[in-house]
Amino acid sequence: MSETLTVALMDALPFAILLVDHGEKIVQANPVARVMFGEALAGRPFVTVLRQPAIGEALEAALRQGQPGRVRLRLAAPGREVSALATVAPMPPDSDLRMPRGGAMVSIEDVTAVEEAEAIRRDFVANVSHELRTPLTALMGFIETLRGAAREDPAARDRFLSIMEREASRMNRLVGDLLSLSRVEAEERRRPTAELDLSAVLKGAMQTLQPLAQAQGASLSRMGEEGRLPVQGDPDQLTQVFANLIENAIKYGGGAVEVVVSRIAHEPVLRGPGLKVEVIDHGEGIDEIHLPRLTERFYRVDTHRSREQGGTGLGLAIVKHIVARHRGRLKIESEKGKGARFSVFLPLG
Ligand code: ADP
């Protein structure tokens, strides 16, 4: 391979590459390396660019003993810390690059995103296990009590069985929400193609939640645009979106819950005309510090209250993914003490 081709290849690679000569001086750096460590790298001693003992030792082993190595590094980048994986490979003494007596190639890959994704996955598994274990522990405790102390006590037995039923249905809801979430995440890139009437979807969701509203002393009313509202979407998923938002408004807000539909001529995210559905409550609202994290999986403002209400902490995460699948947008506005407004923007079908 000619020297020009080797250099062109190095320049095209998506990670940083530094060629270091026998005297530990940098001979060549590709564009990614220059972004990472600054311009004017050629001619500088390697140690002045990367002052980390582990990579220094790996470089020495490559240059002196011809031994390849891999090391993990933490690098300071503007405004963040980068996690990197460095590979040090000895160059053959007869390489076509201008490096007498061999040298080494150091490649540095930014693996921050991979590590972050892995941390998110770990947290998720830990959260799921914890959420499943809580009702499971309760169930096991009551089974033991029913076998022992409460064996001959019909009143206690009935009470315990109804608690067990509640805990079992909590687990069932959690598993259902987890399955929903993984399904919408998997198909998020495929926009649904069916033509539907959003009015009918809203009517269905409101009818389903009417009994809950009544039980909690809340009123449920629909305002704004009436009639057929054509939208391209998945009717079950959109029903899930509005059922979730209305259920939250009843559970956490209470009082008068309003569903307001309006047509909008232009919404930048939709790149055209669309529909806006606002689910508004006048409850105690949400402190603004929580707003950016509300759609994260298992994030709750008040975990105890959410559990008491039978919440799984996954509702808004599911809503966000479904809305994204429909090329729409979810906007959350609230002020502590002044209720909450969850707005869903959808492109007109
Ligand atoms: P959950 O199953 O806990 O209801 P969600 O993802 O649906 O999970 O909601 C996350 C959290 O957001 C809730 O636990 C609650 O703290 C808060 N929240 C959602 N909707 C409202 C609302 N209308 N008013 C106040 N807080 C809300």
mmCIF file of C-alpha atoms and ligand atoms in Angstrom:
data_model
loop_
_atom_site.group_PDB
_atom_site.id
_atom_site.type_symbol
_atom_site.label_atom_id
_atom_site.label_comp_id
_atom_site.label_asym_id
_atom_site.label_seq_id
_atom_site.Cartn_x
_atom_site.Cartn_y
_atom_site.Cartn_z
ATOM 1 C CA MET A 1 0.000 0.000 0.000
ATOM 2 C CA SER A 2 1.371 3.426 -0.894
ATOM 3 C CA GLU A 3 1.987 6.089 1.738
ATOM 4 C CA THR A 4 -0.707 8.365 0.227
ATOM 5 C CA LEU A 5 -3.266 5.577 0.416
ATOM 6 C CA THR A 6 -2.336 4.746 4.034
ATOM 7 C CA VAL A 7 -2.673 8.416 5.041
ATOM 8 C CA ALA A 8 -6.002 8.738 3.155
ATOM 9 C CA LEU A 9 -7.257 5.651 4.965
ATOM 10 C CA MET A 10 -6.214 7.023 8.362
ATOM 11 C CA ASP A 11 -7.945 10.324 7.594
ATOM 12 C CA ALA A 12 -11.174 8.531 6.700
ATOM 13 C CA LEU A 13 -11.398 6.484 9.913
ATOM 14 C CA PRO A 14 -14.006 7.580 12.476
ATOM 15 C CA PHE A 15 -11.676 7.420 15.491
ATOM 16 C CA ALA A 16 -8.500 9.227 16.478
ATOM 17 C CA ILE A 17 -5.213 7.875 15.106
ATOM 18 C CA LEU A 18 -1.728 8.961 16.089
ATOM 19 C CA LEU A 19 1.406 7.536 14.488
ATOM 20 C CA VAL A 20 4.299 7.609 16.903
ATOM 21 C CA ASP A 21 7.940 7.033 15.977
ATOM 22 C CA HIS A 22 10.652 5.088 17.777
ATOM 23 C CA GLY A 23 11.572 8.184 19.836
ATOM 24 C CA GLU A 24 7.926 8.564 21.035
ATOM 25 C CA LYS A 25 7.314 11.608 18.866
ATOM 26 C CA ILE A 26 4.073 12.022 16.942
ATOM 27 C CA VAL A 27 4.624 11.722 13.211
ATOM 28 C CA GLN A 28 1.098 11.888 11.926
ATOM 29 C CA ALA A 29 -2.402 12.580 13.318
ATOM 30 C CA ASN A 30 -5.724 12.136 11.546
ATOM 31 C CA PRO A 31 -8.529 14.771 11.647
ATOM 32 C CA VAL A 32 -10.412 13.092 14.556
ATOM 33 C CA ALA A 33 -7.198 13.139 16.616
ATOM 34 C CA ARG A 34 -6.722 16.831 15.818
ATOM 35 C CA VAL A 35 -10.268 17.580 17.018
ATOM 36 C CA MET A 36 -9.612 15.568 20.188
ATOM 37 C CA PHE A 37 -6.123 16.835 21.050
ATOM 38 C CA GLY A 38 -5.709 20.080 19.083
ATOM 39 C CA GLU A 39 -3.938 21.030 15.863
ATOM 40 C CA ALA A 40 -0.144 20.951 15.382
ATOM 41 C CA LEU A 41 0.391 17.481 16.793
ATOM 42 C CA ALA A 42 3.110 16.358 14.399
ATOM 43 C CA GLY A 43 6.582 16.598 15.965
ATOM 44 C CA ARG A 44 5.310 16.771 19.560
ATOM 45 C CA PRO A 45 6.386 14.153 22.129
ATOM 46 C CA PHE A 46 3.468 11.749 22.686
ATOM 47 C CA VAL A 47 3.651 12.220 26.464
ATOM 48 C CA THR A 48 2.784 15.929 26.159
ATOM 49 C CA VAL A 49 -0.465 15.056 24.369
ATOM 50 C CA LEU A 50 -1.656 12.174 26.523
ATOM 51 C CA ARG A 51 -0.215 12.314 30.002
ATOM 52 C CA GLN A 52 -1.642 9.068 31.308
ATOM 53 C CA PRO A 53 0.749 6.438 32.664
ATOM 54 C CA ALA A 54 -1.255 3.460 31.333
ATOM 55 C CA ILE A 55 -1.049 4.539 27.715
ATOM 56 C CA GLY A 56 2.607 5.558 28.167
ATOM 57 C CA GLU A 57 3.430 2.033 29.325
ATOM 58 C CA ALA A 58 1.453 0.430 26.487
ATOM 59 C CA LEU A 59 3.270 2.619 23.975
ATOM 60 C CA GLU A 60 6.637 1.672 25.393
ATOM 61 C CA ALA A 61 5.776 -2.047 25.239
ATOM 62 C CA ALA A 62 4.768 -1.640 21.587
ATOM 63 C CA LEU A 63 7.907 0.271 20.642
ATOM 64 C CA ARG A 64 10.454 -1.744 22.649
ATOM 65 C CA GLN A 65 9.010 -5.272 22.598
ATOM 66 C CA GLY A 66 6.684 -5.120 19.581
ATOM 67 C CA GLN A 67 3.777 -5.971 21.898
ATOM 68 C CA PRO A 68 0.238 -4.708 21.114
ATOM 69 C CA GLY A 69 -1.993 -3.406 23.928
ATOM 70 C CA ARG A 70 -5.399 -2.010 24.825
ATOM 71 C CA VAL A 71 -6.113 0.491 27.600
ATOM 72 C CA ARG A 72 -9.142 2.373 28.900
ATOM 73 C CA LEU A 73 -8.761 6.110 29.320
ATOM 74 C CA ARG A 74 -10.702 9.011 30.801
ATOM 75 C CA LEU A 75 -10.186 12.207 28.845
ATOM 76 C CA ALA A 76 -11.346 15.709 29.641
ATOM 77 C CA ALA A 77 -13.268 17.243 26.746
ATOM 78 C CA PRO A 78 -14.930 20.675 26.780
ATOM 79 C CA GLY A 79 -17.924 20.388 29.113
ATOM 80 C CA ARG A 80 -17.778 16.624 29.576
ATOM 81 C CA GLU A 81 -15.621 13.662 30.408
ATOM 82 C CA VAL A 82 -14.926 11.193 27.632
ATOM 83 C CA SER A 83 -14.477 7.504 28.180
ATOM 84 C CA ALA A 84 -12.087 6.119 25.582
ATOM 85 C CA LEU A 85 -10.591 2.844 24.484
ATOM 86 C CA ALA A 86 -7.032 3.092 23.154
ATOM 87 C CA THR A 87 -5.374 0.422 21.036
ATOM 88 C CA VAL A 88 -1.615 0.496 20.608
ATOM 89 C CA ALA A 89 -0.218 -1.521 17.710
ATOM 90 C CA PRO A 90 3.455 -1.807 16.786
ATOM 91 C CA MET A 91 4.222 -0.879 13.171
ATOM 92 C CA PRO A 92 6.385 -3.189 11.073
ATOM 93 C CA PRO A 93 9.956 -1.852 10.696
ATOM 94 C CA ASP A 94 9.588 -1.814 6.915
ATOM 95 C CA SER A 95 6.294 0.150 6.808
ATOM 96 C CA ASP A 96 5.874 2.469 3.846
ATOM 97 C CA LEU A 97 5.337 5.458 6.107
ATOM 98 C CA ARG A 98 8.294 7.714 6.791
ATOM 99 C CA MET A 99 9.215 6.128 10.098
ATOM 100 C CA PRO A 100 12.665 4.642 10.317
ATOM 101 C CA ARG A 101 13.048 1.686 12.706
ATOM 102 C CA GLY A 102 9.297 1.078 13.086
ATOM 103 C CA GLY A 103 7.022 2.889 15.474
ATOM 104 C CA ALA A 104 3.489 2.439 16.753
ATOM 105 C CA MET A 105 -0.044 3.316 15.828
ATOM 106 C CA VAL A 106 -2.296 4.527 18.628
ATOM 107 C CA SER A 107 -6.012 4.568 17.910
ATOM 108 C CA ILE A 108 -8.440 6.117 20.364
ATOM 109 C CA GLU A 109 -12.149 5.461 20.243
ATOM 110 C CA ASP A 110 -14.743 7.479 22.177
ATOM 111 C CA VAL A 111 -16.875 4.854 23.940
ATOM 112 C CA THR A 112 -18.830 7.256 26.170
ATOM 113 C CA ALA A 113 -22.143 6.638 24.374
ATOM 114 C CA VAL A 114 -21.705 2.855 24.591
ATOM 115 C CA GLU A 115 -20.948 3.067 28.322
ATOM 116 C CA GLU A 116 -23.893 5.380 28.924
ATOM 117 C CA ALA A 117 -26.238 2.998 27.082
ATOM 118 C CA GLU A 118 -24.896 0.127 29.182
ATOM 119 C CA ALA A 119 -25.458 2.124 32.398
ATOM 120 C CA ILE A 120 -29.045 2.898 31.318
ATOM 121 C CA ARG A 121 -29.650 -0.802 30.618
ATOM 122 C CA ARG A 122 -28.234 -1.774 34.014
ATOM 123 C CA ASP A 123 -30.399 0.809 35.804
ATOM 124 C CA PHE A 124 -33.437 -0.397 33.911
ATOM 125 C CA VAL A 125 -32.903 -4.035 34.876
ATOM 126 C CA ALA A 126 -32.314 -3.000 38.510
ATOM 127 C CA ASN A 127 -35.505 -0.890 38.490
ATOM 128 C CA VAL A 128 -37.617 -3.643 36.932
ATOM 129 C CA SER A 129 -36.337 -6.190 39.440
ATOM 130 C CA HIS A 130 -37.078 -3.842 42.318
ATOM 131 C CA GLU A 131 -40.562 -3.007 41.032
ATOM 132 C CA LEU A 132 -41.402 -6.695 40.612
ATOM 133 C CA ARG A 133 -39.958 -7.710 43.902
ATOM 134 C CA THR A 134 -42.027 -5.269 45.977
ATOM 135 C CA PRO A 135 -45.438 -6.869 45.195
ATOM 136 C CA LEU A 136 -43.876 -10.323 45.132
ATOM 137 C CA THR A 137 -42.540 -9.918 48.672
ATOM 138 C CA ALA A 138 -45.996 -8.809 49.825
ATOM 139 C CA LEU A 139 -47.616 -11.826 48.136
ATOM 140 C CA MET A 140 -45.169 -14.249 49.730
ATOM 141 C CA GLY A 141 -45.694 -12.676 53.135
ATOM 142 C CA PHE A 142 -49.468 -13.036 52.910
ATOM 143 C CA ILE A 143 -49.275 -16.634 51.672
ATOM 144 C CA GLU A 144 -47.255 -17.432 54.774
ATOM 145 C CA THR A 145 -49.750 -15.646 57.029
ATOM 146 C CA LEU A 146 -52.678 -17.449 55.393
ATOM 147 C CA ARG A 147 -50.993 -20.758 56.030
ATOM 148 C CA GLY A 148 -50.263 -19.853 59.621
ATOM 149 C CA ALA A 149 -51.900 -17.290 61.893
ATOM 150 C CA ALA A 150 -54.858 -16.435 59.613
ATOM 151 C CA ARG A 151 -55.708 -20.016 58.726
ATOM 152 C CA GLU A 152 -58.867 -20.207 60.808
ATOM 153 C CA ASP A 153 -59.848 -16.535 60.598
ATOM 154 C CA PRO A 154 -62.257 -15.938 57.676
ATOM 155 C CA ALA A 155 -62.341 -12.138 58.089
ATOM 156 C CA ALA A 156 -58.535 -11.835 58.002
ATOM 157 C CA ARG A 157 -58.399 -14.307 55.118
ATOM 158 C CA ASP A 158 -60.749 -12.174 53.021
ATOM 159 C CA ARG A 159 -58.818 -9.019 53.783
ATOM 160 C CA PHE A 160 -55.484 -10.636 52.946
ATOM 161 C CA LEU A 161 -56.824 -12.159 49.745
ATOM 162 C CA SER A 162 -57.999 -8.783 48.531
ATOM 163 C CA ILE A 163 -54.572 -7.246 49.266
ATOM 164 C CA MET A 164 -52.989 -10.164 47.405
ATOM 165 C CA GLU A 165 -55.282 -9.548 44.470
ATOM 166 C CA ARG A 166 -54.247 -5.892 44.402
ATOM 167 C CA GLU A 167 -50.547 -6.769 44.503
ATOM 168 C CA ALA A 168 -50.929 -9.442 41.810
ATOM 169 C CA SER A 169 -52.737 -7.019 39.528
ATOM 170 C CA ARG A 170 -49.977 -4.489 40.142
ATOM 171 C CA MET A 171 -47.449 -7.030 38.888
ATOM 172 C CA ASN A 172 -49.694 -7.802 35.964
ATOM 173 C CA ARG A 173 -49.935 -4.094 35.044
ATOM 174 C CA LEU A 174 -46.189 -3.713 35.312
ATOM 175 C CA VAL A 175 -45.536 -6.657 33.004
ATOM 176 C CA GLY A 176 -48.174 -5.316 30.592
ATOM 177 C CA ASP A 177 -46.560 -1.859 30.569
ATOM 178 C CA LEU A 178 -43.088 -3.357 30.063
ATOM 179 C CA LEU A 179 -44.347 -5.327 27.073
ATOM 180 C CA SER A 180 -46.071 -2.231 25.652
ATOM 181 C CA LEU A 181 -42.930 -0.193 26.084
ATOM 182 C CA SER A 182 -40.679 -2.705 24.369
ATOM 183 C CA ARG A 183 -43.180 -3.079 21.523
ATOM 184 C CA VAL A 184 -43.448 0.680 20.864
ATOM 185 C CA GLU A 185 -39.699 1.135 21.173
ATOM 186 C CA ALA A 186 -39.118 -1.641 18.643
ATOM 187 C CA GLU A 187 -41.512 -0.182 16.080
ATOM 188 C CA GLU A 188 -40.835 3.504 16.735
ATOM 189 C CA ARG A 189 -39.274 4.031 13.304
ATOM 190 C CA ARG A 190 -42.282 2.601 11.471
ATOM 191 C CA ARG A 191 -44.951 5.260 11.248
ATOM 192 C CA PRO A 192 -48.454 3.766 11.442
ATOM 193 C CA THR A 193 -50.367 4.067 8.187
ATOM 194 C CA ALA A 194 -54.031 3.494 9.120
ATOM 195 C CA GLU A 195 -56.425 6.396 8.706
ATOM 196 C CA LEU A 196 -58.453 7.041 11.863
ATOM 197 C CA ASP A 197 -60.766 9.529 13.490
ATOM 198 C CA LEU A 198 -59.130 11.087 16.540
ATOM 199 C CA SER A 199 -62.543 12.192 17.817
ATOM 200 C CA ALA A 200 -63.586 8.562 18.157
ATOM 201 C CA VAL A 201 -60.309 7.679 19.896
ATOM 202 C CA LEU A 202 -60.812 10.471 22.445
ATOM 203 C CA LYS A 203 -64.435 9.489 23.003
ATOM 204 C CA GLY A 204 -63.383 5.877 23.672
ATOM 205 C CA ALA A 205 -60.630 6.857 26.117
ATOM 206 C CA MET A 206 -62.954 9.230 27.988
ATOM 207 C CA GLN A 207 -65.723 6.638 28.230
ATOM 208 C CA THR A 208 -63.295 4.085 29.653
ATOM 209 C CA LEU A 209 -62.170 6.526 32.323
ATOM 210 C CA GLN A 210 -65.567 7.902 33.258
ATOM 211 C CA PRO A 211 -66.028 5.362 36.103
ATOM 212 C CA LEU A 212 -62.620 6.254 37.590
ATOM 213 C CA ALA A 213 -63.438 9.971 37.362
ATOM 214 C CA GLN A 214 -66.742 9.358 39.115
ATOM 215 C CA ALA A 215 -65.110 7.247 41.815
ATOM 216 C CA GLN A 216 -62.555 9.980 42.497
ATOM 217 C CA GLY A 217 -65.095 12.817 42.391
ATOM 218 C CA ALA A 218 -63.572 14.331 39.237
ATOM 219 C CA SER A 219 -65.429 15.674 36.208
ATOM 220 C CA LEU A 220 -64.363 14.929 32.655
ATOM 221 C CA SER A 221 -65.264 17.282 29.820
ATOM 222 C CA ARG A 222 -64.360 17.698 26.185
ATOM 223 C CA MET A 223 -63.969 21.093 24.513
ATOM 224 C CA GLY A 224 -62.886 22.633 21.211
ATOM 225 C CA GLU A 225 -63.027 20.953 17.803
ATOM 226 C CA GLU A 226 -65.782 18.413 17.276
ATOM 227 C CA GLY A 227 -66.588 16.168 14.340
ATOM 228 C CA ARG A 228 -64.278 13.935 12.375
ATOM 229 C CA LEU A 229 -60.585 14.577 12.945
ATOM 230 C CA PRO A 230 -58.546 12.544 10.441
ATOM 231 C CA VAL A 231 -55.185 11.327 11.685
ATOM 232 C CA GLN A 232 -52.784 8.702 10.373
ATOM 233 C CA GLY A 233 -52.115 6.387 13.271
ATOM 234 C CA ASP A 234 -52.566 3.292 15.351
ATOM 235 C CA PRO A 235 -55.950 3.514 17.128
ATOM 236 C CA ASP A 236 -54.986 1.242 20.053
ATOM 237 C CA GLN A 237 -51.761 3.114 20.716
ATOM 238 C CA LEU A 238 -53.396 6.547 20.498
ATOM 239 C CA THR A 239 -56.148 5.340 22.840
ATOM 240 C CA GLN A 240 -53.383 4.283 25.229
ATOM 241 C CA VAL A 241 -51.809 7.774 25.008
ATOM 242 C CA PHE A 242 -54.994 9.652 25.896
ATOM 243 C CA ALA A 243 -56.179 7.073 28.426
ATOM 244 C CA ASN A 244 -52.820 7.434 30.217
ATOM 245 C CA LEU A 245 -52.895 11.230 30.222
ATOM 246 C CA ILE A 246 -56.534 11.418 31.314
ATOM 247 C CA GLU A 247 -55.992 8.781 34.004
ATOM 248 C CA ASN A 248 -53.018 10.745 35.367
ATOM 249 C CA ALA A 249 -55.042 13.972 35.322
ATOM 250 C CA ILE A 250 -57.778 12.254 37.362
ATOM 251 C CA LYS A 251 -55.366 10.509 39.747
ATOM 252 C CA TYR A 252 -52.872 13.278 40.391
ATOM 253 C CA GLY A 253 -54.950 16.347 39.521
ATOM 254 C CA GLY A 254 -58.596 15.557 40.210
ATOM 255 C CA GLY A 255 -61.387 18.157 40.153
ATOM 256 C CA ALA A 256 -62.258 19.350 36.677
ATOM 257 C CA VAL A 257 -60.332 17.522 33.953
ATOM 258 C CA GLU A 258 -60.628 19.021 30.476
ATOM 259 C CA VAL A 259 -59.720 17.557 27.105
ATOM 260 C CA VAL A 260 -59.366 20.405 24.609
ATOM 261 C CA VAL A 261 -58.896 19.781 20.887
ATOM 262 C CA SER A 262 -57.751 22.476 18.460
ATOM 263 C CA ARG A 263 -56.548 22.617 14.890
ATOM 264 C CA ILE A 264 -53.228 24.324 14.350
ATOM 265 C CA ALA A 265 -52.139 25.799 11.049
ATOM 266 C CA HIS A 266 -48.454 25.219 11.555
ATOM 267 C CA GLU A 267 -46.368 23.519 14.196
ATOM 268 C CA PRO A 268 -42.611 23.465 13.488
ATOM 269 C CA VAL A 269 -42.085 19.936 14.802
ATOM 270 C CA LEU A 270 -44.908 18.604 12.618
ATOM 271 C CA ARG A 271 -43.713 20.539 9.572
ATOM 272 C CA GLY A 272 -47.281 21.430 8.678
ATOM 273 C CA PRO A 273 -50.842 21.580 9.934
ATOM 274 C CA GLY A 274 -51.855 19.437 12.851
ATOM 275 C CA LEU A 275 -54.101 18.792 15.805
ATOM 276 C CA LYS A 276 -53.413 19.698 19.389
ATOM 277 C CA VAL A 277 -55.041 17.730 22.201
ATOM 278 C CA GLU A 278 -54.552 19.209 25.660
ATOM 279 C CA VAL A 279 -55.340 17.240 28.797
ATOM 280 C CA ILE A 280 -55.695 19.816 31.542
ATOM 281 C CA ASP A 281 -56.213 19.406 35.258
ATOM 282 C CA HIS A 282 -56.374 21.925 38.065
ATOM 283 C CA GLY A 283 -54.704 19.843 40.730
ATOM 284 C CA GLU A 284 -51.559 20.510 42.677
ATOM 285 C CA GLY A 285 -49.333 20.529 39.581
ATOM 286 C CA ILE A 286 -45.712 19.497 39.233
ATOM 287 C CA ASP A 287 -42.629 21.378 40.373
ATOM 288 C CA GLU A 288 -40.669 22.499 37.304
ATOM 289 C CA ILE A 289 -37.516 20.655 38.378
ATOM 290 C CA HIS A 290 -39.340 17.374 37.645
ATOM 291 C CA LEU A 291 -40.687 18.317 34.212
ATOM 292 C CA PRO A 292 -37.671 17.361 32.059
ATOM 293 C CA ARG A 293 -37.467 13.883 33.644
ATOM 294 C CA LEU A 294 -41.149 13.004 33.770
ATOM 295 C CA THR A 295 -41.081 10.826 30.639
ATOM 296 C CA GLU A 296 -38.109 8.748 31.877
ATOM 297 C CA ARG A 297 -38.928 5.142 32.686
ATOM 298 C CA PHE A 298 -39.853 4.734 36.381
ATOM 299 C CA TYR A 299 -39.474 8.422 37.167
ATOM 300 C CA ARG A 300 -42.129 9.592 39.623
ATOM 301 C CA VAL A 301 -42.530 12.802 41.585
ATOM 302 C CA ASP A 302 -43.876 10.886 44.560
ATOM 303 C CA THR A 303 -43.187 7.147 44.378
ATOM 304 C CA HIS A 304 -45.379 6.287 47.354
ATOM 305 C CA ARG A 305 -48.376 8.133 45.891
ATOM 306 C CA SER A 306 -47.852 6.599 42.446
ATOM 307 C CA ARG A 307 -47.749 3.083 43.948
ATOM 308 C CA GLU A 308 -50.822 3.771 46.042
ATOM 309 C CA GLN A 309 -52.659 4.756 42.884
ATOM 310 C CA GLY A 310 -51.502 1.567 41.178
ATOM 311 C CA GLY A 311 -49.013 3.406 38.942
ATOM 312 C CA THR A 312 -46.085 1.654 37.301
ATOM 313 C CA GLY A 313 -44.010 4.752 36.497
ATOM 314 C CA LEU A 314 -43.990 3.739 32.835
ATOM 315 C CA GLY A 315 -47.110 5.528 31.553
ATOM 316 C CA LEU A 316 -45.484 8.733 30.325
ATOM 317 C CA ALA A 317 -42.494 6.864 28.841
ATOM 318 C CA ILE A 318 -44.968 4.836 26.765
ATOM 319 C CA VAL A 319 -46.848 8.018 25.806
ATOM 320 C CA LYS A 320 -43.639 9.701 24.647
ATOM 321 C CA HIS A 321 -42.620 6.778 22.425
ATOM 322 C CA ILE A 322 -46.075 6.382 20.877
ATOM 323 C CA VAL A 323 -46.278 10.097 20.104
ATOM 324 C CA ALA A 324 -42.796 9.985 18.547
ATOM 325 C CA ARG A 325 -43.865 7.000 16.426
ATOM 326 C CA HIS A 326 -46.740 9.136 15.122
ATOM 327 C CA ARG A 327 -44.258 11.914 14.222
ATOM 328 C CA GLY A 328 -45.880 14.063 16.861
ATOM 329 C CA ARG A 329 -44.759 15.895 19.964
ATOM 330 C CA LEU A 330 -45.569 15.821 23.677
ATOM 331 C CA LYS A 331 -45.357 19.048 25.661
ATOM 332 C CA ILE A 332 -45.700 19.167 29.445
ATOM 333 C CA GLU A 333 -46.439 22.408 31.254
ATOM 334 C CA SER A 334 -47.127 22.835 34.927
ATOM 335 C CA GLU A 335 -46.571 25.051 37.859
ATOM 336 C CA LYS A 336 -46.689 23.822 41.420
ATOM 337 C CA GLY A 337 -50.160 24.517 42.800
ATOM 338 C CA LYS A 338 -51.663 25.428 39.439
ATOM 339 C CA GLY A 339 -52.467 22.124 37.766
ATOM 340 C CA ALA A 340 -50.865 20.513 34.743
ATOM 341 C CA ARG A 341 -51.297 20.609 30.976
ATOM 342 C CA PHE A 342 -50.127 17.727 28.796
ATOM 343 C CA SER A 343 -50.365 18.661 25.087
ATOM 344 C CA VAL A 344 -50.079 16.151 22.266
ATOM 345 C CA PHE A 345 -49.442 17.528 18.781
ATOM 346 C CA LEU A 346 -50.213 15.198 15.888
ATOM 347 C CA PRO A 347 -49.891 15.824 12.152
ATOM 348 C CA LEU A 348 -53.219 15.932 10.300
ATOM 349 C CA GLY A 349 -53.787 12.766 8.276
HETATM 350 P P1 ADP B 1 -47.316 6.521 37.086
HETATM 351 O O1 ADP B 1 -47.584 5.098 36.801
HETATM 352 O O2 ADP B 1 -46.504 6.720 38.313
HETATM 353 O O3 ADP B 1 -48.560 7.344 37.043
HETATM 354 P P2 ADP B 1 -46.443 8.016 34.735
HETATM 355 O O4 ADP B 1 -45.262 7.795 33.850
HETATM 356 O O5 ADP B 1 -47.784 8.018 34.100
HETATM 357 O O6 ADP B 1 -46.324 6.976 35.914
HETATM 358 O O7 ADP B 1 -46.246 9.421 35.455
HETATM 359 C C1 ADP B 1 -45.010 9.711 36.092
HETATM 360 C C2 ADP B 1 -45.205 10.664 37.253
HETATM 361 O O8 ADP B 1 -45.587 11.954 36.757
HETATM 362 C C3 ADP B 1 -46.311 10.277 38.219
HETATM 363 O O9 ADP B 1 -45.853 9.347 39.170
HETATM 364 C C4 ADP B 1 -46.655 11.613 38.849
HETATM 365 O O10 ADP B 1 -45.743 11.885 39.896
HETATM 366 C C5 ADP B 1 -46.390 12.620 37.719
HETATM 367 N N1 ADP B 1 -47.630 13.081 37.036
HETATM 368 C C6 ADP B 1 -48.116 12.598 35.869
HETATM 369 N N2 ADP B 1 -49.242 13.269 35.508
HETATM 370 C C7 ADP B 1 -49.467 14.198 36.469
HETATM 371 C C8 ADP B 1 -50.467 15.214 36.675
HETATM 372 N N3 ADP B 1 -51.487 15.388 35.817
HETATM 373 N N4 ADP B 1 -50.350 15.997 37.788
HETATM 374 C C9 ADP B 1 -49.336 15.814 38.667
HETATM 375 N N5 ADP B 1 -48.359 14.884 38.520
HETATM 376 C C10 ADP B 1 -48.424 14.079 37.444
#
